[in-house]
Amino acid sequence: MSDGRNEKPATLVRRAALREGVSRPVATPIQPSVVYASPSIQTLHAQYEGGAYGYTYAREGHPNAELLARKIDAMEGAEGGLVLGSGMAAVSATILGLLGQGDHILGGNQLYGRSLRLMHQDLARFGIETSVADPTDVEAMRAALTPKTKMILVEVISNPTLRVADMEGIVALAKEAGVILAVDNTFTTPLGYKPLDAGADITIHSVTKLLAGHSDVTLGYVAAQDPDNMRAIYDFAVTVGMTPAPQECWLAERGLYTFPLRLEKAQENATALADWLAEHPKVARVLYPGRADHPDHSRAAALTGGVYGNMVSFELIDPTEAAADRMIQAAPDLPFAPTLGDVGTTLSHPASSSHRGLTSEGRAALGISDGFFRVSVGIEPIELLIADFETGLAAV
Ligand SMILES: *Cc1c(COP(=O)(O)O)cnc(C)c1O
């Protein structure tokens, strides 16, 4: 071997490599490679045909996405789930991978705002019919089925009024009607509800929220019970390029290790904060599924086994935007940010964000006034949180 003195720099750079060690990294390595080299054409054939295991091209799959998917699978009781570039990618791939022209989809009437937009504005362009019904009322769901209905899409806990869907009724209805039941499990998380175990066909997550938990990645996840459905969702997602980035998958994986601890602490805080808000003279009402005065408390208890989550909503006695704005401005340590599931508590004002597209009558019908707040409770010391809310409410 030459000592390299007479070699070209490019040759030297190409040849230089790390030594193989006998130890292994404890943290997952980030694997940014977009392409993978196969040793032969025969091997590549085997990779495509399933006889050999290996990656080819990152849009089709890469180790960080796959590892994250296996870990979420384990929590969801799923097999072969897929991680995608966002929660909306997961919702979109589920619907567009499985439905076609002439099919009908029935959604919950309080789905995530972009899911509703997809249904009402985009699916129609592809000849997919849409309607929505109240998922707390299984008879309303039944009445909205048509002979063309191929899928029902619901969330277990609605945003922002935190109503709890009649999941037992809807699972039975979907089976009876022979339609695919897809559940967006973002709010409930696999610790509160496991859609596939409960009899649903598909489970969906915005990993962006509680699972990753730090407001620094945008990712989604979907798993289907039926491998043919999973294949169709996978093929659609890969074709349209809903690829997750390796670095983001790595961050989400890191988040998962603390997810159960974070949820436990956040729920403890949510319970204490909801009880404190309920006694506060500036607060007209509090919605938290863990409280006995919540309209769906017993259903939430039965469905989630007491994992009521970290989301609390409340309404000011002065239900005006001016009062809400004074509270926001008086409490700058509570970020006014339209997301949920972060380690820190965030405040959302649905009338000016997620539900701004509705008329004020439409919002009123859902019980959302201009003084309505949704709180994603984080893991801060509870005294800090209560002090922040005390300061904010004093300005109302
Ligand atoms: C945030 C959210 C989504 C969309 O997820 P993104 O990761 O933001 O695309 C879908 N469903 C629910 C219930 C959500 O909260």
Short mmCIF file of C-alpha atoms and ligand atoms in Angstrom, two decimals:
data_model
loop_
_atom_site.label_atom_id
_atom_site.label_comp_id
_atom_site.label_asym_id
_atom_site.label_seq_id
_atom_site.Cartn_x
_atom_site.Cartn_y
_atom_site.Cartn_z
CA MET A 1 0.00 0.00 0.00
CA SER A 2 1.21 3.50 -0.69
CA ASP A 3 1.46 5.89 2.23
CA GLY A 4 -0.78 8.19 0.24
CA ARG A 5 1.84 10.80 -0.57
CA ASN A 6 1.54 10.22 -4.31
CA GLU A 7 -2.25 9.76 -4.42
CA LYS A 8 -4.73 12.37 -5.58
CA PRO A 9 -6.74 14.07 -2.79
CA ALA A 10 -10.01 12.66 -4.17
CA THR A 11 -8.61 9.13 -3.94
CA LEU A 12 -7.47 9.71 -0.40
CA VAL A 13 -10.84 11.10 0.67
CA ARG A 14 -12.68 8.19 -0.87
CA ARG A 15 -10.44 5.60 0.77
CA ALA A 16 -10.38 7.07 4.28
CA ALA A 17 -12.84 5.19 6.55
CA LEU A 18 -13.55 4.54 10.18
CA ARG A 19 -12.28 1.36 11.74
CA GLU A 20 -14.84 -1.27 12.64
CA GLY A 21 -15.17 -1.25 16.42
CA VAL A 22 -16.19 -4.04 18.77
CA SER A 23 -18.58 -1.76 20.65
CA ARG A 24 -21.90 -0.35 19.47
CA PRO A 25 -23.53 3.05 19.85
CA VAL A 26 -26.17 3.24 22.58
CA ALA A 27 -28.15 6.01 20.89
CA THR A 28 -29.66 5.30 17.47
CA PRO A 29 -27.40 6.56 14.67
CA ILE A 30 -28.94 9.02 12.20
CA GLN A 31 -28.80 7.54 8.73
CA PRO A 32 -29.16 10.31 6.14
CA SER A 33 -28.30 8.21 3.08
CA VAL A 34 -30.87 8.67 0.32
CA VAL A 35 -29.65 5.68 -1.65
CA TYR A 36 -28.43 2.21 -0.75
CA ALA A 37 -26.02 0.12 -2.77
CA SER A 38 -26.90 -3.50 -3.38
CA PRO A 39 -24.08 -5.99 -4.04
CA SER A 40 -25.64 -7.48 -7.19
CA ILE A 41 -28.65 -7.41 -9.50
CA GLN A 42 -29.75 -10.74 -8.03
CA THR A 43 -29.79 -9.20 -4.57
CA LEU A 44 -31.74 -6.19 -5.79
CA HIS A 45 -34.35 -8.51 -7.36
CA ALA A 46 -34.61 -10.30 -4.02
CA GLN A 47 -34.98 -6.99 -2.17
CA TYR A 48 -37.90 -5.94 -4.37
CA GLU A 49 -39.51 -9.35 -4.25
CA GLY A 50 -39.24 -9.71 -0.49
CA GLY A 51 -36.64 -12.49 -0.41
CA ALA A 52 -33.89 -10.22 0.95
CA TYR A 53 -34.11 -7.35 3.39
CA GLY A 54 -32.49 -4.02 2.59
CA TYR A 55 -33.22 -0.42 1.71
CA THR A 56 -33.05 0.96 -1.81
CA TYR A 57 -34.08 4.61 -1.84
CA ALA A 58 -35.07 6.74 1.13
CA ARG A 59 -38.46 7.82 -0.22
CA GLU A 60 -39.42 4.15 -0.09
CA GLY A 61 -38.11 3.72 3.45
CA HIS A 62 -35.07 4.33 5.61
CA PRO A 63 -33.79 3.04 8.96
CA ASN A 64 -34.77 6.01 11.14
CA ALA A 65 -38.35 6.00 9.84
CA GLU A 66 -38.60 2.26 10.13
CA LEU A 67 -37.28 2.12 13.67
CA LEU A 68 -39.68 4.87 14.75
CA ALA A 69 -42.57 3.04 13.07
CA ARG A 70 -41.68 -0.22 14.87
CA LYS A 71 -41.65 1.57 18.20
CA ILE A 72 -45.04 3.24 17.62
CA ASP A 73 -46.36 -0.12 16.32
CA ALA A 74 -45.34 -1.67 19.62
CA MET A 75 -47.34 0.90 21.58
CA GLU A 76 -50.35 0.75 19.25
CA GLY A 77 -50.47 -3.05 19.04
CA ALA A 78 -49.95 -2.69 15.29
CA GLU A 79 -47.71 -4.34 12.72
CA GLY A 80 -46.02 -2.78 9.73
CA GLY A 81 -47.13 0.82 10.40
CA LEU A 82 -45.69 3.67 8.39
CA VAL A 83 -44.13 6.98 9.45
CA LEU A 84 -44.85 9.91 7.11
CA GLY A 85 -43.85 13.54 6.83
CA SER A 86 -46.80 14.90 8.88
CA GLY A 87 -50.00 13.93 10.60
CA MET A 88 -51.92 15.32 7.63
CA ALA A 89 -49.83 13.13 5.31
CA ALA A 90 -51.05 10.15 7.36
CA VAL A 91 -54.69 11.26 7.14
CA SER A 92 -54.37 12.03 3.41
CA ALA A 93 -52.58 8.79 2.51
CA THR A 94 -55.20 6.79 4.39
CA ILE A 95 -58.10 8.36 2.52
CA LEU A 96 -56.51 8.76 -0.91
CA GLY A 97 -54.72 5.40 -0.79
CA LEU A 98 -57.95 3.52 -0.09
CA LEU A 99 -60.81 5.50 -1.61
CA GLY A 100 -61.59 6.35 -5.20
CA GLN A 101 -64.12 8.02 -7.41
CA GLY A 102 -67.69 7.28 -6.36
CA ASP A 103 -66.80 6.28 -2.80
CA HIS A 104 -68.23 8.08 0.21
CA ILE A 105 -66.44 8.89 3.46
CA LEU A 106 -68.22 9.73 6.69
CA GLY A 107 -66.25 11.89 9.12
CA GLY A 108 -66.76 13.06 12.67
CA ASN A 109 -68.13 16.61 12.65
CA GLN A 110 -65.35 17.93 14.91
CA LEU A 111 -62.33 16.47 13.19
CA TYR A 112 -59.02 18.35 13.11
CA GLY A 113 -59.48 21.47 10.96
CA ARG A 114 -57.31 20.36 8.04
CA SER A 115 -58.93 16.92 7.99
CA LEU A 116 -62.29 18.65 7.62
CA ARG A 117 -60.88 20.85 4.89
CA LEU A 118 -59.52 17.81 3.04
CA MET A 119 -62.94 16.21 3.21
CA HIS A 120 -65.01 19.24 2.32
CA GLN A 121 -62.79 20.94 -0.27
CA ASP A 122 -60.31 18.48 -1.75
CA LEU A 123 -61.91 15.05 -1.87
CA ALA A 124 -64.79 16.36 -3.98
CA ARG A 125 -62.28 17.21 -6.73
CA PHE A 126 -61.40 13.53 -6.91
CA GLY A 127 -65.02 12.41 -6.98
CA ILE A 128 -65.05 11.21 -3.38
CA GLU A 129 -68.25 12.16 -1.53
CA THR A 130 -68.08 13.38 2.02
CA SER A 131 -70.41 13.97 4.91
CA VAL A 132 -69.95 14.51 8.63
CA ALA A 133 -71.97 13.52 11.69
CA ASP A 134 -71.70 13.71 15.46
CA PRO A 135 -69.53 10.80 16.67
CA THR A 136 -70.88 11.04 20.23
CA ASP A 137 -74.20 9.87 18.73
CA VAL A 138 -73.94 6.54 16.94
CA GLU A 139 -77.48 6.84 15.55
CA ALA A 140 -76.51 10.11 13.86
CA MET A 141 -73.50 8.29 12.37
CA ARG A 142 -75.71 5.40 11.20
CA ALA A 143 -78.16 7.81 9.58
CA ALA A 144 -75.32 9.43 7.61
CA LEU A 145 -74.10 6.17 6.02
CA THR A 146 -74.89 5.71 2.35
CA PRO A 147 -74.63 2.63 0.11
CA LYS A 148 -71.36 4.14 -1.17
CA THR A 149 -69.77 4.63 2.25
CA LYS A 150 -66.38 2.96 2.29
CA MET A 151 -64.73 4.62 5.28
CA ILE A 152 -65.55 6.24 8.60
CA LEU A 153 -62.94 8.63 10.06
CA VAL A 154 -63.26 9.77 13.66
CA GLU A 155 -61.21 11.18 16.50
CA VAL A 156 -61.85 9.76 19.96
CA ILE A 157 -61.67 13.13 21.73
CA SER A 158 -62.86 16.15 19.82
CA ASN A 159 -61.05 19.44 19.54
CA PRO A 160 -61.54 21.83 21.31
CA THR A 161 -64.66 20.83 23.28
CA LEU A 162 -63.13 17.48 24.31
CA ARG A 163 -66.28 15.46 23.66
CA VAL A 164 -65.75 11.69 23.63
CA ALA A 165 -66.93 9.63 20.64
CA ASP A 166 -69.10 6.57 21.16
CA MET A 167 -66.28 4.31 20.02
CA GLU A 168 -67.98 1.04 21.00
CA GLY A 169 -71.03 2.00 18.99
CA ILE A 170 -68.98 3.18 16.02
CA VAL A 171 -66.80 0.05 15.93
CA ALA A 172 -69.96 -2.09 15.90
CA LEU A 173 -71.55 0.14 13.25
CA ALA A 174 -68.50 -0.07 10.98
CA LYS A 175 -68.40 -3.86 11.25
CA GLU A 176 -72.11 -4.17 10.59
CA ALA A 177 -71.93 -1.86 7.56
CA GLY A 178 -68.70 -3.43 6.28
CA VAL A 179 -66.82 -0.12 6.10
CA ILE A 180 -63.24 0.69 7.02
CA LEU A 181 -63.00 2.46 10.38
CA ALA A 182 -60.04 4.85 10.65
CA VAL A 183 -59.33 6.48 14.00
CA ASP A 184 -57.15 9.55 14.45
CA ASN A 185 -55.69 8.65 17.85
CA THR A 186 -53.60 11.82 18.31
CA PHE A 187 -55.42 13.21 21.36
CA THR A 188 -55.94 9.90 23.13
CA THR A 189 -52.47 8.46 22.41
CA PRO A 190 -51.87 4.70 22.56
CA LEU A 191 -51.76 4.92 26.34
CA GLY A 192 -55.39 6.06 26.43
CA TYR A 193 -56.84 4.05 23.55
CA LYS A 194 -55.68 1.39 21.09
CA PRO A 195 -57.93 1.61 18.04
CA LEU A 196 -56.82 -1.69 16.49
CA ASP A 197 -57.36 -3.64 19.73
CA ALA A 198 -60.76 -2.01 20.03
CA GLY A 199 -61.77 -3.28 16.59
CA ALA A 200 -60.94 -0.34 14.30
CA ASP A 201 -59.17 -1.01 11.00
CA ILE A 202 -56.73 1.89 10.94
CA THR A 203 -54.99 4.03 13.53
CA ILE A 204 -53.48 7.42 12.70
CA HIS A 205 -51.24 9.82 14.63
CA SER A 206 -49.89 13.28 14.33
CA VAL A 207 -46.53 12.27 15.84
CA THR A 208 -45.84 16.02 15.93
CA LYS A 209 -47.92 16.24 19.09
CA LEU A 210 -47.59 14.18 22.27
CA LEU A 211 -45.54 11.30 20.89
CA ALA A 212 -42.59 13.47 19.79
CA GLY A 213 -43.58 16.02 22.40
CA HIS A 214 -41.18 18.94 21.99
CA SER A 215 -42.67 21.04 19.16
CA ASP A 216 -39.57 20.48 17.04
CA VAL A 217 -40.65 17.87 14.48
CA THR A 218 -43.58 17.44 12.11
CA LEU A 219 -44.37 13.75 11.50
CA GLY A 220 -47.27 11.35 11.13
CA TYR A 221 -47.96 7.64 11.51
CA VAL A 222 -50.55 5.24 10.18
CA ALA A 223 -51.09 1.51 10.68
CA ALA A 224 -53.78 -0.72 9.19
CA GLN A 225 -54.91 -4.11 10.46
CA ASP A 226 -55.29 -5.50 6.94
CA PRO A 227 -51.93 -5.85 5.11
CA ASP A 228 -53.59 -5.08 1.76
CA ASN A 229 -54.88 -1.76 3.12
CA MET A 230 -51.44 -1.04 4.58
CA ARG A 231 -49.81 -1.77 1.24
CA ALA A 232 -52.20 0.57 -0.59
CA ILE A 233 -51.55 3.37 1.92
CA TYR A 234 -47.79 2.78 1.70
CA ASP A 235 -47.77 2.79 -2.10
CA PHE A 236 -49.76 6.01 -2.29
CA ALA A 237 -47.60 7.75 0.32
CA VAL A 238 -44.38 6.72 -1.40
CA THR A 239 -45.67 7.68 -4.84
CA VAL A 240 -46.72 11.17 -3.83
CA GLY A 241 -43.62 11.56 -1.67
CA MET A 242 -44.82 11.96 1.92
CA THR A 243 -41.32 11.03 3.05
CA PRO A 244 -40.21 11.77 6.62
CA ALA A 245 -36.69 13.14 7.18
CA PRO A 246 -34.24 10.87 9.06
CA GLN A 247 -33.27 13.63 11.48
CA GLU A 248 -36.90 14.25 12.39
CA CYS A 249 -37.56 10.55 12.89
CA TRP A 250 -34.55 10.42 15.16
CA LEU A 251 -35.84 13.32 17.26
CA ALA A 252 -39.28 11.74 17.49
CA GLU A 253 -37.73 8.43 18.55
CA ARG A 254 -35.89 10.26 21.30
CA GLY A 255 -39.16 11.87 22.35
CA LEU A 256 -40.89 8.49 22.56
CA TYR A 257 -38.64 7.32 25.37
CA THR A 258 -40.05 9.96 27.70
CA PHE A 259 -43.58 9.99 26.29
CA PRO A 260 -45.19 7.85 29.06
CA LEU A 261 -43.50 9.93 31.76
CA ARG A 262 -44.48 13.18 30.08
CA LEU A 263 -48.08 12.12 29.66
CA GLU A 264 -48.35 11.01 33.28
CA LYS A 265 -47.02 14.33 34.57
CA ALA A 266 -49.03 16.39 32.08
CA GLN A 267 -52.22 14.58 33.05
CA GLU A 268 -51.50 15.15 36.74
CA ASN A 269 -51.07 18.87 35.96
CA ALA A 270 -54.17 18.93 33.73
CA THR A 271 -56.27 17.44 36.52
CA ALA A 272 -55.00 19.98 39.05
CA LEU A 273 -55.32 22.91 36.65
CA ALA A 274 -58.87 21.94 35.60
CA ASP A 275 -59.95 21.74 39.25
CA TRP A 276 -58.29 25.07 40.01
CA LEU A 277 -59.86 26.80 36.97
CA ALA A 278 -63.29 25.42 37.87
CA GLU A 279 -63.14 27.32 41.19
CA HIS A 280 -61.86 30.56 39.66
CA PRO A 281 -64.33 33.48 39.64
CA LYS A 282 -63.26 34.62 36.13
CA VAL A 283 -63.96 31.17 34.63
CA ALA A 284 -67.50 30.28 33.50
CA ARG A 285 -66.91 26.59 32.77
CA VAL A 286 -64.16 24.00 32.44
CA LEU A 287 -64.10 20.97 30.16
CA TYR A 288 -61.84 18.08 31.15
CA PRO A 289 -62.89 14.48 30.50
CA GLY A 290 -61.41 13.45 33.87
CA ARG A 291 -63.84 15.67 35.79
CA ALA A 292 -67.14 14.24 36.98
CA ASP A 293 -68.98 17.28 35.53
CA HIS A 294 -67.77 16.57 31.97
CA PRO A 295 -70.71 15.43 29.80
CA ASP A 296 -68.81 12.31 28.64
CA HIS A 297 -66.92 11.54 31.85
CA SER A 298 -68.16 7.98 32.31
CA ARG A 299 -67.60 7.14 28.63
CA ALA A 300 -64.07 8.57 28.84
CA ALA A 301 -63.39 6.52 31.98
CA ALA A 302 -64.56 3.30 30.33
CA LEU A 303 -62.74 3.94 27.05
CA THR A 304 -59.40 5.20 28.32
CA GLY A 305 -59.13 3.44 31.67
CA GLY A 306 -58.57 6.82 33.30
CA VAL A 307 -55.99 8.19 30.85
CA TYR A 308 -57.85 11.45 30.32
CA GLY A 309 -54.93 13.23 28.72
CA ASN A 310 -53.41 16.66 28.96
CA MET A 311 -56.03 18.81 27.23
CA VAL A 312 -58.24 21.17 29.20
CA SER A 313 -60.67 23.72 27.77
CA PHE A 314 -62.34 26.58 29.58
CA GLU A 315 -64.43 29.65 28.96
CA LEU A 316 -64.10 33.09 30.52
CA ILE A 317 -67.09 34.68 32.25
CA ASP A 318 -66.51 37.56 29.82
CA PRO A 319 -66.80 35.67 26.50
CA THR A 320 -65.28 38.41 24.34
CA GLU A 321 -62.15 38.54 22.23
CA ALA A 322 -61.00 41.62 24.17
CA ALA A 323 -61.07 39.72 27.47
CA ALA A 324 -59.32 36.71 25.91
CA ASP A 325 -56.67 38.98 24.46
CA ARG A 326 -56.04 40.63 27.83
CA MET A 327 -55.48 37.21 29.38
CA ILE A 328 -53.02 36.21 26.65
CA GLN A 329 -51.05 39.43 26.92
CA ALA A 330 -50.92 39.32 30.71
CA ALA A 331 -49.44 35.79 30.73
CA PRO A 332 -46.52 35.79 28.25
CA ASP A 333 -45.05 32.63 29.81
CA LEU A 334 -48.01 30.66 28.44
CA PRO A 335 -47.22 30.65 24.71
CA PHE A 336 -50.27 31.54 22.63
CA ALA A 337 -49.61 28.91 19.99
CA PRO A 338 -51.99 26.70 18.04
CA THR A 339 -50.48 23.30 18.81
CA LEU A 340 -50.63 20.68 21.52
CA GLY A 341 -48.56 18.05 23.24
CA ASP A 342 -45.44 20.11 23.89
CA VAL A 343 -43.45 19.67 27.13
CA GLY A 344 -44.48 23.25 27.89
CA THR A 345 -48.05 24.41 28.34
CA THR A 346 -49.52 26.21 25.32
CA LEU A 347 -52.74 28.15 24.94
CA SER A 348 -54.97 28.05 21.91
CA HIS A 349 -57.90 30.34 21.15
CA PRO A 350 -60.04 28.33 18.69
CA ALA A 351 -62.19 31.29 17.57
CA SER A 352 -59.11 32.98 16.09
CA SER A 353 -57.19 29.86 14.96
CA SER A 354 -58.53 26.35 14.35
CA HIS A 355 -62.17 27.48 14.09
CA ARG A 356 -61.72 30.88 12.47
CA GLY A 357 -63.18 29.56 9.21
CA LEU A 358 -66.59 29.09 10.87
CA THR A 359 -69.14 31.86 11.35
CA SER A 360 -69.73 32.96 14.94
CA GLU A 361 -73.07 31.11 14.79
CA GLY A 362 -71.26 27.98 13.64
CA ARG A 363 -68.86 28.30 16.54
CA ALA A 364 -71.68 28.97 18.96
CA ALA A 365 -73.36 25.75 17.83
CA LEU A 366 -70.20 23.91 18.93
CA GLY A 367 -70.04 25.85 22.20
CA ILE A 368 -67.00 27.90 21.23
CA SER A 369 -67.31 31.57 22.22
CA ASP A 370 -64.66 34.28 21.82
CA GLY A 371 -63.76 33.65 25.47
CA PHE A 372 -63.06 29.94 24.90
CA PHE A 373 -59.53 28.62 25.44
CA ARG A 374 -57.98 25.22 24.88
CA VAL A 375 -54.95 24.48 27.03
CA SER A 376 -52.37 21.85 26.17
CA VAL A 377 -50.96 21.24 29.61
CA GLY A 378 -47.23 20.57 29.89
CA ILE A 379 -44.95 19.17 32.54
CA GLU A 380 -43.96 22.33 34.43
CA PRO A 381 -44.21 22.43 38.22
CA ILE A 382 -47.94 22.98 38.82
CA GLU A 383 -47.31 26.02 41.05
CA LEU A 384 -45.70 27.82 38.11
CA LEU A 385 -48.64 27.05 35.87
CA ILE A 386 -51.21 28.19 38.39
CA ALA A 387 -49.27 31.39 39.01
CA ASP A 388 -49.25 32.09 35.24
CA PHE A 389 -52.98 31.50 34.93
CA GLU A 390 -53.64 33.60 38.04
CA THR A 391 -51.76 36.50 36.42
CA GLY A 392 -53.54 36.01 33.11
CA LEU A 393 -57.02 35.75 34.63
CA ALA A 394 -56.45 38.79 36.84
CA ALA A 395 -56.36 40.85 33.63
CA VAL A 396 -59.78 39.59 32.47
C1 LIG B 1 -52.18 18.17 14.56
C2 LIG B 1 -53.19 17.16 14.21
C3 LIG B 1 -53.22 16.59 12.93
C4 LIG B 1 -52.26 17.00 11.84
O1 LIG B 1 -50.96 16.70 12.18
P1 LIG B 1 -49.68 17.48 11.54
O2 LIG B 1 -48.54 16.70 12.08
O3 LIG B 1 -49.76 18.87 12.05
O4 LIG B 1 -49.84 17.41 10.07
C5 LIG B 1 -54.18 15.63 12.66
N1 LIG B 1 -55.07 15.26 13.60
C6 LIG B 1 -55.07 15.78 14.85
C7 LIG B 1 -56.07 15.31 15.83
C8 LIG B 1 -54.13 16.75 15.20
O5 LIG B 1 -54.13 17.27 16.43
#
